[in-house]
Coordinates of C-alpha atoms in Angstrom, one line a residue:
Chain A
M1 CA 37.6 -75.1 45.9
G2 CA 34.7 -75.5 48.2
L3 CA 31.2 -76.4 47.1
L4 CA 30.0 -72.8 47.6
S5 CA 33.1 -70.7 46.9
S6 CA 32.6 -67.1 46.1
K7 CA 32.8 -67.8 42.4
N8 CA 30.1 -70.4 42.8
K9 CA 27.9 -68.1 44.8
E10 CA 28.3 -65.6 42.0
V11 CA 27.2 -68.3 39.5
L12 CA 24.2 -69.0 41.6
A13 CA 23.1 -65.5 42.6
G14 CA 24.0 -63.6 39.5
P15 CA 21.1 -64.7 37.4
L16 CA 18.6 -63.9 40.2
S17 CA 19.1 -60.2 39.8
I18 CA 22.0 -58.5 38.0
N19 CA 22.2 -61.1 35.2
N20 CA 18.6 -62.1 35.2
P21 CA 17.7 -64.1 32.0
V22 CA 14.3 -62.5 31.5
I23 CA 14.7 -58.9 32.5
V24 CA 18.3 -58.3 31.7
Q25 CA 19.1 -60.8 28.9
M26 CA 15.5 -60.6 27.6
L27 CA 15.2 -64.3 27.0
G28 CA 12.2 -66.5 27.5
I29 CA 9.8 -63.7 27.0
C30 CA 7.3 -65.7 25.0
S31 CA 6.6 -68.2 27.7
A32 CA 6.6 -65.5 30.3
L33 CA 3.7 -63.9 28.4
A34 CA 1.9 -67.1 27.7
V35 CA 1.7 -69.0 31.1
T36 CA 1.4 -66.1 33.6
S37 CA -2.3 -65.2 33.4
K38 CA -2.6 -67.3 36.6
L39 CA -0.2 -67.7 39.5
E40 CA -0.3 -71.5 39.7
P41 CA 0.9 -72.3 36.2
A42 CA 3.5 -69.6 36.5
I43 CA 5.0 -71.3 39.6
V44 CA 4.8 -74.8 38.0
M45 CA 6.4 -73.5 34.8
G46 CA 9.2 -71.8 36.8
I47 CA 9.9 -75.0 38.7
S48 CA 9.8 -77.1 35.5
V49 CA 12.3 -74.8 33.7
T50 CA 14.6 -74.8 36.7
V51 CA 14.7 -78.6 36.9
V52 CA 15.2 -79.0 33.1
V53 CA 17.9 -76.3 32.9
A54 CA 19.8 -77.6 36.0
F55 CA 19.9 -81.3 34.9
A56 CA 20.5 -80.5 31.2
N57 CA 23.4 -78.4 32.3
V58 CA 24.8 -81.2 34.5
I59 CA 24.4 -83.8 31.7
I60 CA 25.9 -81.7 29.0
S61 CA 28.7 -80.6 31.4
L62 CA 29.6 -84.3 32.0
L63 CA 29.5 -85.1 28.3
R64 CA 31.3 -81.8 27.3
N65 CA 34.7 -83.4 26.5
T66 CA 33.2 -86.2 24.5
I67 CA 30.7 -84.3 22.3
P68 CA 32.1 -83.6 18.8
N69 CA 31.8 -79.8 18.3
R70 CA 30.0 -80.1 15.0
I71 CA 27.0 -82.1 16.3
R72 CA 26.8 -80.5 19.8
I73 CA 23.4 -78.8 19.1
I74 CA 21.7 -82.1 18.2
V75 CA 23.2 -83.7 21.3
Q76 CA 21.9 -80.9 23.5
L77 CA 18.5 -81.2 21.9
V78 CA 18.3 -84.9 22.6
V79 CA 19.2 -84.3 26.3
C80 CA 16.7 -81.5 26.6
A81 CA 14.0 -83.4 24.8
A82 CA 14.4 -86.3 27.1
L83 CA 14.2 -84.1 30.2
V84 CA 11.3 -82.1 28.9
T85 CA 9.4 -85.4 28.2
I86 CA 10.1 -86.6 31.7
V87 CA 8.8 -83.3 33.2
S88 CA 5.8 -83.4 31.0
E89 CA 4.9 -86.9 32.0
V90 CA 5.4 -86.1 35.7
L91 CA 3.1 -83.1 35.3
K92 CA 0.5 -85.2 33.5
A93 CA 0.6 -87.8 36.3
F94 CA 0.6 -85.5 39.3
A95 CA -0.7 -82.1 38.3
Y96 CA -3.1 -82.8 35.4
D97 CA -5.1 -79.6 35.7
V98 CA -2.0 -77.4 35.6
N99 CA -0.6 -79.4 32.8
K100 CA -3.8 -78.7 30.8
Q101 CA -3.5 -74.9 31.5
L102 CA 0.2 -75.0 30.5
S103 CA -0.8 -76.9 27.3
V104 CA 1.9 -76.8 24.7
Y105 CA 4.2 -74.6 26.7
V106 CA 5.6 -77.5 28.7
G107 CA 6.8 -79.1 25.5
L108 CA 8.0 -75.8 24.3
I109 CA 10.5 -75.6 27.2
I110 CA 12.8 -77.2 24.8
T111 CA 12.8 -74.1 22.6
N112 CA 13.2 -71.8 25.6
C113 CA 16.2 -69.6 24.8
I114 CA 17.4 -69.7 28.4
L115 CA 17.9 -73.4 28.2
M116 CA 19.9 -73.6 25.0
G117 CA 21.7 -70.4 26.0
R118 CA 23.0 -71.8 29.3
L119 CA 24.0 -75.1 27.6
E120 CA 26.0 -73.3 24.9
A121 CA 27.4 -70.5 27.1
F122 CA 28.1 -72.2 30.3
A123 CA 27.8 -76.0 30.5
L124 CA 30.1 -76.7 27.5
G125 CA 32.9 -74.9 29.4
N126 CA 32.4 -75.6 33.1
G127 CA 32.3 -78.6 35.4
P128 CA 29.1 -80.3 36.5
W129 CA 28.7 -78.7 39.9
E130 CA 29.1 -75.2 38.6
S131 CA 26.8 -76.0 35.7
F132 CA 24.2 -77.3 38.2
L133 CA 24.4 -74.1 40.2
D134 CA 24.2 -72.1 37.1
G135 CA 21.1 -74.0 35.9
I136 CA 19.4 -73.6 39.3
G137 CA 20.3 -69.9 39.4
N138 CA 19.0 -69.2 35.9
G139 CA 15.9 -71.3 36.4
L140 CA 15.1 -69.4 39.6
G141 CA 15.8 -66.1 38.0
Y142 CA 13.2 -67.0 35.4
A143 CA 10.8 -68.3 38.0
I144 CA 11.0 -65.1 40.1
I145 CA 9.9 -63.0 37.2
L146 CA 7.1 -65.4 36.2
V147 CA 5.8 -65.5 39.8
I148 CA 5.8 -61.7 40.0
V149 CA 4.0 -61.3 36.7
G150 CA 1.6 -64.2 37.5
F151 CA 0.8 -62.6 40.9
V152 CA 0.0 -59.2 39.4
R153 CA -2.0 -60.7 36.6
E154 CA -4.1 -63.1 38.6
L155 CA -4.7 -60.5 41.4
F156 CA -6.0 -57.8 39.0
G157 CA -7.3 -59.9 36.2
S158 CA -9.3 -62.5 38.2
G159 CA -9.3 -61.1 41.8
T160 CA -7.8 -64.4 43.0
L161 CA -4.5 -65.8 44.0
L162 CA -3.8 -69.6 43.5
G163 CA -7.5 -69.9 42.9
F164 CA -8.6 -68.3 46.2
Q165 CA -10.7 -65.2 46.2
V166 CA -8.5 -62.4 47.5
I167 CA -10.4 -59.2 46.6
P168 CA -13.4 -59.2 48.9
Q169 CA -16.9 -59.4 47.6
A170 CA -17.7 -56.0 49.1
F171 CA -15.5 -54.4 46.4
Y172 CA -17.4 -56.0 43.6
D173 CA -20.7 -54.9 45.2
M174 CA -19.3 -51.3 45.2
G175 CA -18.8 -51.6 41.4
Y176 CA -15.2 -52.9 41.1
V177 CA -14.7 -55.0 38.0
N178 CA -11.8 -57.3 37.2
N179 CA -9.5 -55.9 34.6
G180 CA -9.8 -58.0 31.4
L181 CA -6.8 -56.4 29.8
V182 CA -4.4 -57.9 32.4
I183 CA -5.4 -61.4 31.3
L184 CA -4.3 -60.6 27.7
P185 CA -0.6 -60.9 26.8
P186 CA 0.0 -57.2 26.0
M187 CA -0.4 -56.3 29.7
A188 CA 2.1 -59.1 30.6
L189 CA 4.6 -57.4 28.4
I190 CA 3.9 -54.0 30.1
I191 CA 4.3 -55.6 33.5
I192 CA 7.6 -57.1 32.5
A193 CA 8.6 -53.7 31.1
L194 CA 7.7 -52.1 34.5
I195 CA 9.9 -54.7 36.3
V196 CA 12.8 -53.9 33.9
W197 CA 12.3 -50.2 34.5
Y198 CA 12.4 -50.6 38.3
H199 CA 15.3 -53.0 38.1
R200 CA 17.4 -50.7 36.0
S201 CA 16.6 -47.7 38.0
R202 CA 18.0 -49.6 41.0
N203 CA 21.1 -50.9 39.2
K204 CA 23.0 -48.1 37.6
E205 CA 25.5 -50.3 35.8
L206 CA 22.7 -51.8 33.7
Q207 CA 21.6 -48.5 32.3
E208 CA 22.4 -47.9 28.7
N209 CA 23.0 -44.5 27.2
Chain B
M1 CA -5.9 -8.4 34.0
K2 CA -3.4 -5.9 35.3
A3 CA -4.1 -6.8 38.9
L4 CA -3.8 -10.5 38.1
R5 CA -0.4 -9.9 36.3
N6 CA 0.8 -7.9 39.4
Y7 CA -0.4 -10.7 41.7
L8 CA 1.4 -13.4 39.6
D9 CA 4.6 -11.3 39.6
K10 CA 4.4 -10.8 43.4
I11 CA 4.0 -14.5 44.2
K12 CA 6.5 -15.7 41.5
P13 CA 9.6 -15.7 43.7
N14 CA 8.0 -18.3 46.0
F15 CA 8.1 -20.8 43.1
E16 CA 11.7 -20.1 42.0
E17 CA 14.5 -22.6 42.9
G18 CA 14.9 -22.4 46.7
G19 CA 11.5 -20.7 47.3
K20 CA 9.2 -22.2 49.8
L21 CA 6.7 -23.4 47.1
A22 CA 9.4 -24.6 44.7
M23 CA 7.7 -28.0 44.4
F24 CA 4.8 -26.4 42.6
R25 CA 7.1 -24.6 40.1
S26 CA 5.7 -26.4 37.1
V27 CA 2.1 -25.9 38.1
F28 CA 2.7 -22.1 38.6
E29 CA 4.4 -21.9 35.2
G30 CA 1.7 -23.9 33.6
F31 CA -1.0 -21.5 34.8
E32 CA 1.1 -18.4 34.1
S33 CA 1.5 -19.3 30.4
F34 CA -2.1 -20.5 30.3
L35 CA -3.3 -17.1 31.4
F36 CA -0.7 -14.9 29.7
V37 CA 1.2 -15.1 26.5
P38 CA 4.8 -16.0 27.5
N39 CA 7.2 -13.1 27.1
A40 CA 10.1 -15.2 26.0
T41 CA 10.4 -14.4 22.3
S42 CA 13.7 -13.6 20.6
K43 CA 14.3 -9.9 20.0
T44 CA 17.1 -9.9 17.5
G45 CA 17.9 -11.6 14.2
V46 CA 15.6 -12.8 11.5
H47 CA 12.7 -14.8 12.9
I48 CA 9.2 -15.4 11.7
H49 CA 6.8 -14.8 14.6
D50 CA 3.7 -16.9 14.3
S51 CA 1.0 -16.6 16.9
I52 CA 0.0 -20.2 16.3
D53 CA 1.7 -22.0 19.2
S54 CA 0.6 -25.2 20.7
K55 CA -1.5 -23.4 23.3
R56 CA -3.6 -21.7 20.6
T57 CA -3.8 -24.9 18.5
M58 CA -5.2 -26.8 21.4
T59 CA -7.7 -24.0 22.2
I60 CA -9.0 -24.0 18.7
V61 CA -9.4 -27.8 18.8
I62 CA -11.4 -27.5 22.0
I63 CA -13.6 -24.9 20.5
A64 CA -14.2 -27.2 17.5
L65 CA -15.1 -30.0 19.9
L66 CA -17.7 -27.9 21.8
P67 CA -20.6 -28.4 19.3
A68 CA -20.2 -32.1 19.5
L69 CA -19.9 -32.0 23.3
L70 CA -22.9 -29.8 23.8
F71 CA -25.0 -31.9 21.5
G72 CA -23.7 -35.0 23.2
M73 CA -24.9 -33.7 26.5
Y74 CA -28.3 -32.9 25.1
N75 CA -28.5 -36.3 23.4
V76 CA -27.7 -38.0 26.8
G77 CA -30.8 -36.4 28.2
Y78 CA -32.8 -37.0 25.1
Q79 CA -32.1 -40.7 25.1
H80 CA -32.8 -40.9 28.8
N81 CA -36.2 -39.3 28.2
L82 CA -37.0 -41.9 25.6
A83 CA -36.0 -44.6 28.0
I84 CA -38.3 -43.4 30.8
N85 CA -40.9 -41.9 28.5
A86 CA -40.8 -38.4 29.9
N87 CA -40.6 -35.0 28.4
P88 CA -39.2 -32.4 30.8
G89 CA -38.4 -29.8 28.2
F90 CA -35.3 -28.7 26.4
W91 CA -33.4 -27.2 29.3
M92 CA -34.0 -30.0 31.8
T93 CA -33.0 -32.5 29.1
F94 CA -29.8 -30.6 28.5
I95 CA -29.1 -30.1 32.3
Y96 CA -29.6 -33.8 32.9
G97 CA -27.0 -34.7 30.2
F98 CA -24.7 -31.9 31.4
L99 CA -24.7 -33.2 34.9
A100 CA -24.1 -36.8 33.7
V101 CA -21.2 -35.8 31.5
L102 CA -19.5 -33.2 33.7
P103 CA -18.1 -35.6 36.3
K104 CA -16.4 -37.5 33.5
I105 CA -14.7 -34.4 32.2
I106 CA -13.5 -33.4 35.6
V107 CA -12.2 -36.9 36.4
S108 CA -10.4 -37.1 33.1
Y109 CA -8.7 -33.7 33.5
V110 CA -7.8 -34.1 37.2
V111 CA -6.2 -37.5 36.6
G112 CA -4.5 -36.6 33.3
L113 CA -3.3 -33.1 34.3
G114 CA -2.3 -34.4 37.8
I115 CA 0.1 -37.0 36.1
E116 CA 1.3 -34.4 33.6
F117 CA 2.1 -31.9 36.4
T118 CA 3.8 -34.5 38.5
V119 CA 6.0 -35.7 35.7
A120 CA 6.8 -32.1 34.6
Q121 CA 7.9 -31.3 38.1
W122 CA 9.9 -34.5 38.5
K123 CA 11.7 -34.1 35.2
K124 CA 12.1 -30.3 35.8
E125 CA 10.3 -29.5 32.5
E126 CA 7.5 -27.1 31.7
I127 CA 4.0 -28.4 31.5
Q128 CA 2.9 -29.1 27.9
E129 CA -0.5 -28.3 26.7
G130 CA -1.1 -31.7 25.0
F131 CA -3.5 -33.0 27.6
L132 CA -6.0 -30.2 27.2
V133 CA -7.4 -31.8 24.1
S134 CA -7.0 -35.4 25.2
G135 CA -8.8 -34.5 28.4
I136 CA -11.9 -33.4 26.7
L137 CA -11.7 -36.2 24.0
I138 CA -11.7 -38.9 26.6
P139 CA -15.2 -38.2 28.1
M140 CA -16.6 -37.8 24.6
I141 CA -15.6 -41.2 23.3
V142 CA -16.9 -43.3 26.1
P143 CA -20.5 -44.6 26.8
V144 CA -22.4 -42.4 29.2
D145 CA -22.6 -45.0 31.9
T146 CA -18.9 -45.7 32.2
P147 CA -18.0 -45.6 35.9
L148 CA -15.8 -42.7 36.9
W149 CA -13.1 -44.9 38.5
M150 CA -12.7 -46.8 35.2
I151 CA -12.1 -43.5 33.4
A152 CA -9.6 -42.6 36.0
V153 CA -7.7 -45.9 35.7
A154 CA -7.7 -45.8 31.9
T155 CA -6.7 -42.2 31.7
A156 CA -3.8 -42.8 34.1
F157 CA -2.7 -45.8 32.1
A158 CA -2.9 -43.9 28.8
V159 CA -1.1 -40.8 30.0
I160 CA 1.7 -42.8 31.5
F161 CA 2.2 -45.6 29.0
A162 CA 1.1 -44.0 25.8
K163 CA 2.6 -40.6 26.4
E164 CA 5.0 -40.0 29.3
V165 CA 7.2 -43.1 28.7
F166 CA 7.7 -41.9 25.1
G167 CA 8.8 -38.5 26.2
G168 CA 5.6 -36.5 26.7
T169 CA 3.5 -34.3 24.4
G170 CA 4.5 -34.5 20.8
Y171 CA 6.5 -37.7 21.1
N172 CA 3.6 -40.2 21.5
I173 CA 3.2 -42.9 18.9
F174 CA -0.5 -43.5 19.7
N175 CA -3.4 -41.1 20.1
V176 CA -3.7 -40.8 23.9
A177 CA -7.5 -40.5 24.0
L178 CA -7.8 -43.6 21.9
V179 CA -5.4 -45.6 24.0
T180 CA -7.7 -44.7 27.0
R181 CA -10.7 -46.0 25.1
A182 CA -8.8 -49.1 24.0
F183 CA -7.8 -49.8 27.6
L184 CA -11.4 -49.5 28.7
F185 CA -12.6 -51.6 25.8
F186 CA -10.3 -54.5 26.5
A187 CA -10.1 -54.2 30.3
Y188 CA -13.8 -53.7 31.0
P189 CA -15.7 -55.0 28.0
T190 CA -19.0 -55.2 29.9
A191 CA -18.9 -51.5 30.6
M192 CA -17.9 -50.6 27.0
S193 CA -20.0 -52.7 24.7
G194 CA -23.3 -54.5 24.5
D195 CA -26.7 -52.8 24.5
Q196 CA -27.0 -51.7 28.1
V197 CA -24.4 -49.0 28.4
W198 CA -25.3 -46.5 25.8
V199 CA -28.3 -44.9 27.4
R200 CA -28.4 -43.7 31.0
T201 CA -31.5 -45.0 32.7
A202 CA -30.6 -44.1 36.2
D203 CA -31.2 -40.6 37.6
T204 CA -28.4 -38.0 37.7
F205 CA -28.2 -36.1 41.1
G206 CA -31.8 -36.8 41.6
L207 CA -32.8 -35.5 38.2
G208 CA -34.8 -37.5 35.7
A209 CA -35.7 -40.6 37.8
G210 CA -38.3 -42.8 36.3
Q211 CA -39.5 -46.2 35.3
V212 CA -37.8 -47.6 32.2
V213 CA -40.5 -48.4 29.6
D214 CA -41.1 -52.0 28.6
G215 CA -39.2 -53.4 25.7
F216 CA -36.7 -50.6 25.8
S217 CA -33.4 -51.3 24.2
A218 CA -30.3 -49.1 24.2
A219 CA -28.5 -50.9 21.3
T220 CA -26.6 -48.7 18.9
P221 CA -27.4 -48.9 15.2
L222 CA -24.1 -50.7 14.6
G223 CA -24.9 -53.1 17.4
I224 CA -28.3 -53.9 15.9
A225 CA -26.6 -54.5 12.5
K226 CA -24.0 -56.8 14.1
V227 CA -26.5 -59.1 15.7
A228 CA -29.1 -58.9 12.9
T229 CA -30.1 -62.2 11.3
T230 CA -31.3 -60.7 8.1
A231 CA -29.3 -58.7 5.6
T232 CA -31.6 -55.6 5.9
P233 CA -32.6 -55.2 9.6
E234 CA -35.2 -52.6 10.6
Y235 CA -33.6 -49.7 12.4
P236 CA -35.8 -47.7 14.8
W237 CA -34.3 -44.5 13.6
S238 CA -34.5 -42.7 10.2
F239 CA -31.3 -41.8 8.4
N240 CA -32.1 -38.2 9.3
D241 CA -31.9 -39.1 13.0
M242 CA -28.5 -40.8 12.4
V243 CA -27.1 -37.6 10.8
M244 CA -28.6 -35.3 13.4
G245 CA -27.3 -37.6 16.1
F246 CA -30.5 -38.6 18.0
I247 CA -29.2 -42.2 18.4
P248 CA -27.5 -44.0 21.3
G249 CA -23.7 -44.0 21.2
S250 CA -20.7 -42.7 22.8
I251 CA -21.3 -39.2 24.2
G252 CA -19.7 -37.0 21.5
E253 CA -19.8 -39.2 18.5
T254 CA -23.5 -39.4 17.5
S255 CA -24.2 -36.1 15.6
V256 CA -22.6 -35.7 12.2
I257 CA -23.9 -32.1 12.0
A258 CA -22.1 -31.1 15.2
I259 CA -18.9 -32.8 14.1
A260 CA -19.2 -31.1 10.7
I261 CA -19.3 -27.7 12.5
G262 CA -16.1 -28.7 14.3
A263 CA -14.5 -29.9 11.1
V264 CA -15.2 -26.6 9.4
I265 CA -13.6 -24.7 12.3
L266 CA -10.5 -27.0 12.2
L267 CA -10.2 -26.8 8.4
F268 CA -10.8 -23.0 8.3
T269 CA -8.1 -22.4 10.8
N270 CA -5.7 -24.9 9.1
I271 CA -5.3 -26.9 12.3
A272 CA -6.3 -30.2 10.8
S273 CA -5.3 -31.5 7.4
W274 CA -8.2 -31.7 4.9
K275 CA -6.2 -34.4 3.1
T276 CA -6.3 -36.8 6.0
M277 CA -9.9 -36.0 6.8
F278 CA -11.1 -36.2 3.2
S279 CA -9.3 -39.5 2.4
V280 CA -10.7 -41.2 5.6
F281 CA -14.2 -40.6 4.2
I282 CA -13.1 -41.7 0.7
G283 CA -11.5 -44.9 2.1
G284 CA -14.5 -45.7 4.2
A285 CA -17.0 -45.1 1.4
L286 CA -15.1 -47.1 -1.1
M287 CA -14.6 -50.0 1.2
A288 CA -18.3 -50.0 2.1
I289 CA -19.3 -50.0 -1.6
I290 CA -16.9 -53.0 -2.2
F291 CA -18.6 -54.9 0.6
N292 CA -22.0 -54.0 -0.8
V293 CA -21.1 -55.6 -4.0
A294 CA -18.9 -58.5 -3.0
G295 CA -19.1 -58.8 0.8
P296 CA -20.5 -61.5 3.0
D297 CA -24.3 -61.7 3.4
T298 CA -24.5 -59.9 6.7
A299 CA -26.3 -56.7 7.7
T300 CA -23.1 -54.7 8.2
A301 CA -21.8 -55.7 4.8
H302 CA -25.1 -54.6 3.1
M303 CA -25.2 -51.3 5.0
P304 CA -25.1 -48.4 2.4
W305 CA -21.9 -46.4 2.4
Y306 CA -23.5 -43.2 3.6
M307 CA -24.8 -45.0 6.7
H308 CA -21.4 -46.4 7.5
L309 CA -20.0 -42.9 7.4
A310 CA -22.7 -41.5 9.6
L311 CA -22.9 -44.2 12.2
G312 CA -20.6 -45.0 15.2
G313 CA -17.4 -43.1 15.7
F314 CA -16.5 -42.8 12.0
A315 CA -17.1 -39.1 11.5
F316 CA -15.7 -38.2 15.0
G317 CA -12.6 -40.3 14.4
A318 CA -12.1 -38.9 11.0
V319 CA -12.3 -35.3 12.1
F320 CA -10.8 -35.3 15.5
M321 CA -8.6 -38.4 15.9
A322 CA -7.2 -39.3 12.5
T323 CA -6.0 -35.7 12.0
D324 CA -4.0 -35.6 15.3
P325 CA -0.8 -33.9 14.0
V326 CA 1.4 -36.0 16.3
T327 CA 0.3 -39.5 15.5
S328 CA -0.8 -39.2 11.9
A329 CA 1.4 -39.2 8.8
R330 CA 3.3 -35.9 8.2
T331 CA 4.2 -36.0 4.6
E332 CA 1.6 -34.5 2.2
T333 CA 1.3 -37.7 0.1
G334 CA 1.4 -39.8 3.3
K335 CA -1.7 -38.0 4.6
Y336 CA -3.7 -39.4 1.7
I337 CA -2.4 -42.9 2.2
Y338 CA -2.8 -42.8 5.9
G339 CA -6.4 -41.4 5.8
F340 CA -7.5 -43.8 3.1
L341 CA -6.2 -46.8 5.1
V342 CA -7.8 -45.6 8.3
G343 CA -11.2 -45.4 6.6
A344 CA -10.9 -48.7 4.8
M345 CA -9.6 -50.5 7.8
A346 CA -12.5 -49.2 10.0
I347 CA -15.1 -50.6 7.6
I348 CA -13.1 -53.9 7.3
I349 CA -13.1 -54.4 11.0
R350 CA -16.8 -53.4 11.3
V351 CA -17.8 -55.9 8.6
L352 CA -15.5 -58.8 8.9
N353 CA -14.7 -59.0 12.7
P354 CA -17.5 -60.9 14.4
G355 CA -16.6 -59.5 17.8
Y356 CA -16.6 -55.7 17.4
P357 CA -19.5 -53.7 16.0
E358 CA -17.2 -50.6 15.6
G359 CA -13.8 -50.5 14.1
M360 CA -12.8 -46.8 14.0
M361 CA -10.8 -46.9 17.3
L362 CA -8.7 -50.0 16.3
A363 CA -8.3 -48.7 12.7
I364 CA -6.8 -45.4 13.9
L365 CA -4.6 -47.1 16.5
L366 CA -3.3 -49.6 13.9
M367 CA -2.5 -46.8 11.4
N368 CA -0.8 -44.8 14.1
V369 CA 1.8 -47.6 14.1
F370 CA 2.2 -47.4 10.3
A371 CA 2.3 -43.6 10.0
P372 CA 6.1 -43.3 10.4
L373 CA 6.5 -46.1 7.9
I374 CA 4.3 -44.4 5.3
D375 CA 6.3 -41.2 5.9
Y376 CA 9.5 -43.1 5.4
Y377 CA 8.5 -44.5 2.1
V378 CA 7.1 -41.3 0.8
V379 CA 10.4 -39.5 1.6
E380 CA 12.4 -42.4 0.1
A381 CA 10.4 -42.3 -3.1
N382 CA 10.9 -38.6 -3.3
I383 CA 14.7 -39.0 -2.8
K384 CA 14.7 -41.6 -5.5
R385 CA 12.8 -39.5 -7.9
R386 CA 15.2 -36.6 -7.5
L387 CA 18.2 -38.8 -7.8
N388 CA 16.9 -40.0 -11.1
R389 CA 16.7 -36.5 -12.2
V390 CA 20.4 -36.0 -11.5
K391 CA 21.4 -39.2 -13.3
V392 CA 19.7 -38.2 -16.6
K393 CA 22.0 -35.2 -17.0

């Protein structure tokens, strides 16, 4: 079994589209609404979740044969909490402004359904390497959606991307106004719904009757 | 008429499946049934034929809206004259307002009907008449200075996300015109609130240009009440003006008299439910009296109940929005509950929310969500009552 056998490729690539945690499994919606009003926090959040899910998956996968079944949730929580604390401290040290924008949502990664879902559904039953790929795949699948939503919201809500002015001043002089609704969470939900709509129309097997 | 019929019959084959203009089939059908009564009625069996179809319903609502619209146009000109201290006479005043409002009506119809036609063609359905009313409501519930592109964006958003994704006319949960307004309100707050947008001070197609007089303020009565520091602020208008409608506000909402004419038309033709309409006013009046007695010490809380009902969008919403047959409660008892809560909620938002001077839009949208729930419990209660009747035996 090679490092990237076809099964492992499936584990890595599946969550990016056909089994995407946000737009197919509908997990992690709350944070997708909360941190995506700007592109930068969306990217940082995506990376943070990817790192936490990947390493939590590896650790739980290594411990999977020694964890007593009855207390597995508390063990998973301890691992997650430790990793989230590390990520939070790193962000505070090296990206303080973004950390302030993300506020409590970094700490709340621990309650992210994607994280616990992958630990329960995948890491407890698979080896560390597959679990690592699965964590990377799911984290990136989450990050892709966050980046798309953050891109649209920052572009139409603030006229900027990563803080740089994108919509030219001439537009504003002609009467263009930034759309305040895009900054509010309801519009994030509608943007995610549009992505789901587009995604399902491209993938017939996901369509429900 | 005969010639038009013959012409339509002649060009009809072009729009059938396989014809060279088949992509405009739904547009053709829409205009055909708009111009002529459709011929497709059943010929045999026992059927009740009623001439009230949705086309006629919509037409009557539009007729009922005309007094408020025409008065709104005049009031646009009238407020403008006050702002620049001019008096060009009745007709020039009206024409100024007419020219200021007309582009909004055109934009709203072109965008909304364009989307409806496209969707109907795409889904191979017939065009529904639903947007005829929404299209005229939208320009009537926005401030006169709202930029046209904003109306276009908001209309497109509302038609797609409040109507088409739910299945089109008759399936929408929210009132489409109010979703348009809510979109504008939250997306472009500077163009939808404050004391600058309610009176047009610029010229319209070269008409009515002038210097704005010193100390001019375009604040609405509710806006004045919201920022007032005393409990009884001085309004520059008499109560008479507020009822007649000579106050700043959204285009169609200011005149209680004009709205009342529309209400009479709607009630006389049985298009709107008097139960909903009546209970909205009762709910608003009762809530206003409660705040008079036991409310906070602010100007809006101390406003007498009859002023609450006459100001802002209350009357317009009660007559034309709350009675929307699609989004309001359908059971007869439910209509009382629905209407009462709309009225009460509107006053609660006006008085207690520090951010919004007006609450009618949000109150109706909120109650739109609860209308099916109200209906459900009314029906359940009825089932329970009748079951009890069986058990006693």
